[in-house]
Amino acid sequence: MTTLESKDVLSVELHAHSALSYDGRDPVELLLEQAAAVGLDALAVTDHDEIDASIEAAEKAADYGLVGIVGMEVTSAVGHVLAFGIEERVESGLPFDETLDRIRDQGGIAVVPHPFQKSRHGVAAHITDEQLASADAIEVYNSRLFTGRSNRQAEKFAVRNGLPMTAGSDAHISEMVGQAVTEVGADERSAAAILDGIADGRTSVVGKRTPWRISLRQFGGGAKRRALRALDVLR
């Protein structure tokens, strides 16, 4: 994978879940500790249809020597969309185009994660190529895919359509933060500069696949937490 040639390249984790996600495990402090330990410059906590933990992480990031980026993983009517640079929760269940509009109305950018993986709410099967190409960027490397086929499809689509490319660990446990990193050419060390760099396509992706045993453990842990929360609702 290519790398950027710039003294102002920042290593950014753009896809990580905290305990606020229905399938996440750890508090934001552990995610921040891991991001700092592996030498990242910035972290975005992207919980499913929640934003409070991401705001908390962004506020605490400086204490760990990191830039915090507020974000979330929005469940649109056709699948998942990552929202960055927002201030308020984006409603779930909206059409794809409206989801992108709501993100941009807040001054944010919309990045489509794992678009070609149907089993993980990828949107590509449910929208046109033109709609997918209307996103601000495409996640072309997701470390939690069991094969590389969907990543390769995403990269080919991004290249064909001239879209900025990102990577994400899709970490649901803190140990996996930093598995897949987006290198961003930024004018300064700030969330705004990082998002500008992504939107302008000043990115490269680096990373390695999450070991399948850990992926299974993350999946199993998420299923257990979902079941426990469902029981709590029934009580």
Coordinates of C-alpha atoms in Angstrom, one line a residue:
M1 CA 0.0 0.0 0.0
T2 CA 1.2 3.5 -0.8
T3 CA 2.3 6.0 1.8
L4 CA 2.2 9.8 1.8
E5 CA 5.4 11.8 1.5
S6 CA 4.9 14.6 3.9
K7 CA 6.3 15.8 7.2
D8 CA 2.7 16.5 8.3
V9 CA 1.3 13.0 7.9
L10 CA -0.9 11.9 10.9
S11 CA -1.8 8.3 11.7
V12 CA -5.5 8.1 12.4
E13 CA -7.8 5.4 13.7
L14 CA -11.2 6.1 12.1
H15 CA -13.2 3.1 13.1
A16 CA -13.4 2.0 16.7
H17 CA -16.3 1.1 19.1
S18 CA -16.6 1.7 22.8
A19 CA -18.9 0.0 25.4
L20 CA -21.6 2.4 24.3
S21 CA -22.0 0.4 21.1
Y22 CA -24.3 -2.6 21.4
D23 CA -21.4 -4.8 20.4
G24 CA -18.5 -2.9 22.0
R25 CA -16.7 -3.8 25.2
D26 CA -14.4 -1.2 26.6
P27 CA -14.6 2.4 28.0
V28 CA -13.1 5.2 26.0
E29 CA -10.1 5.5 28.3
L30 CA -8.9 2.0 27.2
L31 CA -9.3 2.9 23.5
L32 CA -7.4 6.1 24.1
E33 CA -4.6 4.3 26.0
Q34 CA -4.2 1.8 23.2
A35 CA -4.2 4.5 20.5
A36 CA -1.4 6.3 22.3
A37 CA 0.5 3.1 23.1
V38 CA 0.7 2.1 19.4
G39 CA 1.8 5.6 18.3
L40 CA -1.3 7.0 16.7
D41 CA -1.9 10.7 16.3
A42 CA -5.7 10.7 16.4
L43 CA -8.7 8.6 17.2
A44 CA -12.3 8.6 16.3
V45 CA -14.7 6.6 18.4
T46 CA -17.5 5.5 16.1
D47 CA -20.2 3.8 18.1
H48 CA -23.3 2.4 16.4
D49 CA -26.0 5.1 16.4
E50 CA -24.5 6.8 19.5
I51 CA -22.3 9.8 19.9
D52 CA -21.9 10.5 23.6
A53 CA -18.8 8.3 24.1
S54 CA -17.2 9.8 21.0
I55 CA -17.7 13.3 22.4
E56 CA -16.2 12.1 25.7
A57 CA -13.2 10.6 23.9
A58 CA -12.6 13.7 21.9
E59 CA -12.6 15.8 25.0
K60 CA -10.1 13.5 26.8
A61 CA -7.9 12.8 23.8
A62 CA -5.4 15.6 24.5
D63 CA -4.6 14.0 27.9
Y64 CA -3.2 11.1 26.0
G65 CA -1.4 13.2 23.4
L66 CA -4.0 12.5 20.8
V67 CA -6.3 14.5 18.5
G68 CA -9.9 13.5 19.2
I69 CA -12.4 13.3 16.3
V70 CA -16.1 13.2 17.0
G71 CA -17.9 10.6 15.0
M72 CA -20.4 7.7 14.9
E73 CA -21.5 4.8 12.7
V74 CA -25.0 5.6 11.5
T75 CA -27.3 2.8 10.5
S76 CA -29.1 4.1 7.5
A77 CA -32.0 2.3 5.9
V78 CA -29.6 0.5 3.6
G79 CA -26.6 0.0 5.9
H80 CA -23.8 1.7 7.7
V81 CA -22.3 5.2 7.2
L82 CA -19.5 6.7 9.2
A83 CA -20.1 10.3 10.2
F84 CA -17.1 12.5 11.2
G85 CA -16.9 16.1 12.4
I86 CA -20.5 16.2 13.7
E87 CA -21.8 17.7 16.9
E88 CA -25.1 15.8 17.3
R89 CA -26.3 12.3 16.8
V90 CA -27.6 11.5 13.3
E91 CA -30.9 9.7 13.3
S92 CA -30.8 6.1 12.2
G93 CA -33.1 4.5 9.6
L94 CA -33.0 7.3 7.1
P95 CA -32.5 6.8 3.4
F96 CA -28.8 6.7 2.3
D97 CA -28.9 10.1 0.6
E98 CA -30.7 11.8 3.5
T99 CA -28.2 10.3 5.9
L100 CA -25.3 11.9 3.9
D101 CA -27.3 15.2 3.9
R102 CA -27.8 15.1 7.6
I103 CA -24.1 14.6 8.2
R104 CA -23.1 17.4 5.9
D105 CA -25.7 19.7 7.4
Q106 CA -23.6 19.6 10.5
G107 CA -20.4 20.4 8.6
G108 CA -19.3 16.7 8.7
I109 CA -18.0 14.3 6.2
A110 CA -19.6 10.9 5.3
V111 CA -17.4 7.8 4.8
V112 CA -18.9 4.5 3.8
P113 CA -17.3 1.5 5.7
H114 CA -17.1 -2.0 4.3
P115 CA -19.5 -1.1 1.5
F116 CA -19.3 -4.5 -0.3
Q117 CA -19.8 -6.8 2.7
K118 CA -23.5 -7.7 2.9
S119 CA -23.1 -9.6 6.1
R120 CA -22.0 -6.5 7.9
H121 CA -24.5 -3.9 6.6
G122 CA -22.6 -2.8 3.6
V123 CA -24.6 -0.4 1.5
A124 CA -23.4 -1.3 -2.0
A125 CA -26.0 -4.0 -2.7
H126 CA -28.9 -1.6 -2.0
I127 CA -27.9 1.6 -3.7
T128 CA -26.6 2.7 -7.1
D129 CA -23.0 3.2 -8.0
E130 CA -23.8 6.9 -8.4
Q131 CA -25.1 7.1 -4.8
L132 CA -22.1 5.3 -3.4
A133 CA -19.8 7.6 -5.3
S134 CA -21.5 10.6 -3.7
A135 CA -19.9 9.8 -0.4
D136 CA -17.0 11.9 0.8
A137 CA -14.7 8.8 1.1
I138 CA -14.8 5.0 1.0
E139 CA -13.3 2.7 3.6
V140 CA -11.1 0.5 1.4
Y141 CA -9.4 -1.5 4.2
N142 CA -11.3 -2.9 7.1
S143 CA -9.2 -5.2 9.2
R144 CA -12.2 -7.3 10.4
L145 CA -12.9 -8.9 7.0
F146 CA -12.3 -12.6 6.9
T147 CA -11.1 -12.4 3.3
G148 CA -9.7 -9.5 1.3
R149 CA -12.2 -9.6 -1.5
S150 CA -14.5 -6.9 -0.1
N151 CA -11.6 -4.6 0.6
R152 CA -10.3 -5.1 -2.9
Q153 CA -13.8 -4.3 -4.3
A154 CA -13.9 -1.1 -2.3
E155 CA -10.5 0.0 -3.4
K156 CA -11.3 -0.6 -7.0
F157 CA -14.5 1.3 -6.7
A158 CA -12.7 4.2 -5.0
V159 CA -10.0 4.4 -7.6
R160 CA -12.4 4.1 -10.5
N161 CA -14.5 7.0 -9.1
G162 CA -11.7 9.2 -7.8
L163 CA -12.8 8.9 -4.2
P164 CA -10.6 9.5 -1.1
M165 CA -9.7 6.2 0.6
T166 CA -9.6 5.4 4.3
A167 CA -8.9 2.4 6.6
G168 CA -10.3 1.3 9.9
S169 CA -9.7 -1.4 12.5
D170 CA -13.4 -1.6 13.2
A171 CA -12.2 -2.4 16.7
H172 CA -14.8 -3.7 19.2
I173 CA -12.2 -4.3 21.9
S174 CA -9.4 -1.9 22.8
E175 CA -6.6 -4.2 21.9
M176 CA -7.5 -4.0 18.2
V177 CA -7.3 -0.2 18.0
G178 CA -4.6 0.6 15.4
Q179 CA -4.8 -2.5 13.4
A180 CA -5.8 -0.5 10.3
V181 CA -4.7 3.1 10.0
T182 CA -5.4 6.0 7.7
E183 CA -2.4 8.2 7.1
V184 CA -3.6 11.8 6.5
G185 CA -1.7 14.7 5.1
A186 CA -2.9 17.5 7.4
D187 CA -2.0 21.2 7.5
E188 CA -2.0 21.1 11.3
R189 CA -2.6 18.7 14.2
S190 CA -6.3 19.2 14.6
A191 CA -9.6 17.3 13.9
A192 CA -10.6 19.9 11.3
A193 CA -7.3 19.6 9.4
I194 CA -7.5 15.8 9.4
L195 CA -11.1 15.8 8.0
D196 CA -10.0 18.4 5.4
G197 CA -7.2 16.1 4.4
I198 CA -9.5 13.1 4.1
A199 CA -12.0 15.1 2.0
D200 CA -9.2 16.3 -0.2
G201 CA -7.9 12.8 -0.8
R202 CA -4.6 13.3 1.0
T203 CA -4.7 9.8 2.5
S204 CA -3.1 6.4 2.3
V205 CA -4.0 3.2 4.1
V206 CA -1.9 0.8 6.1
G207 CA -2.8 -2.1 8.2
K208 CA -3.2 -5.8 8.8
R209 CA -6.1 -8.1 9.2
T210 CA -7.6 -8.8 12.6
P211 CA -6.7 -12.4 13.5
W212 CA -9.7 -14.6 12.8
R213 CA -9.7 -15.9 16.4
I214 CA -10.1 -12.3 17.7
S215 CA -12.7 -11.5 15.1
L216 CA -14.7 -14.5 16.3
R217 CA -14.2 -13.4 19.9
Q218 CA -15.4 -9.9 19.1
F219 CA -18.4 -11.3 17.3
G220 CA -19.2 -13.7 20.1
G221 CA -18.8 -11.0 22.8
G222 CA -21.1 -8.6 20.8
A223 CA -23.8 -11.3 20.5
K224 CA -23.6 -12.0 24.2
R225 CA -23.9 -8.3 25.1
R226 CA -26.8 -7.8 22.7
A227 CA -28.6 -10.7 24.3
L228 CA -28.0 -9.3 27.8
R229 CA -29.3 -5.9 26.8
A230 CA -32.4 -7.4 25.3
L231 CA -33.1 -9.2 28.5
D232 CA -32.6 -6.0 30.4
V233 CA -35.3 -4.4 28.2
L234 CA -37.7 -7.2 29.0
R235 CA -37.3 -6.9 32.7

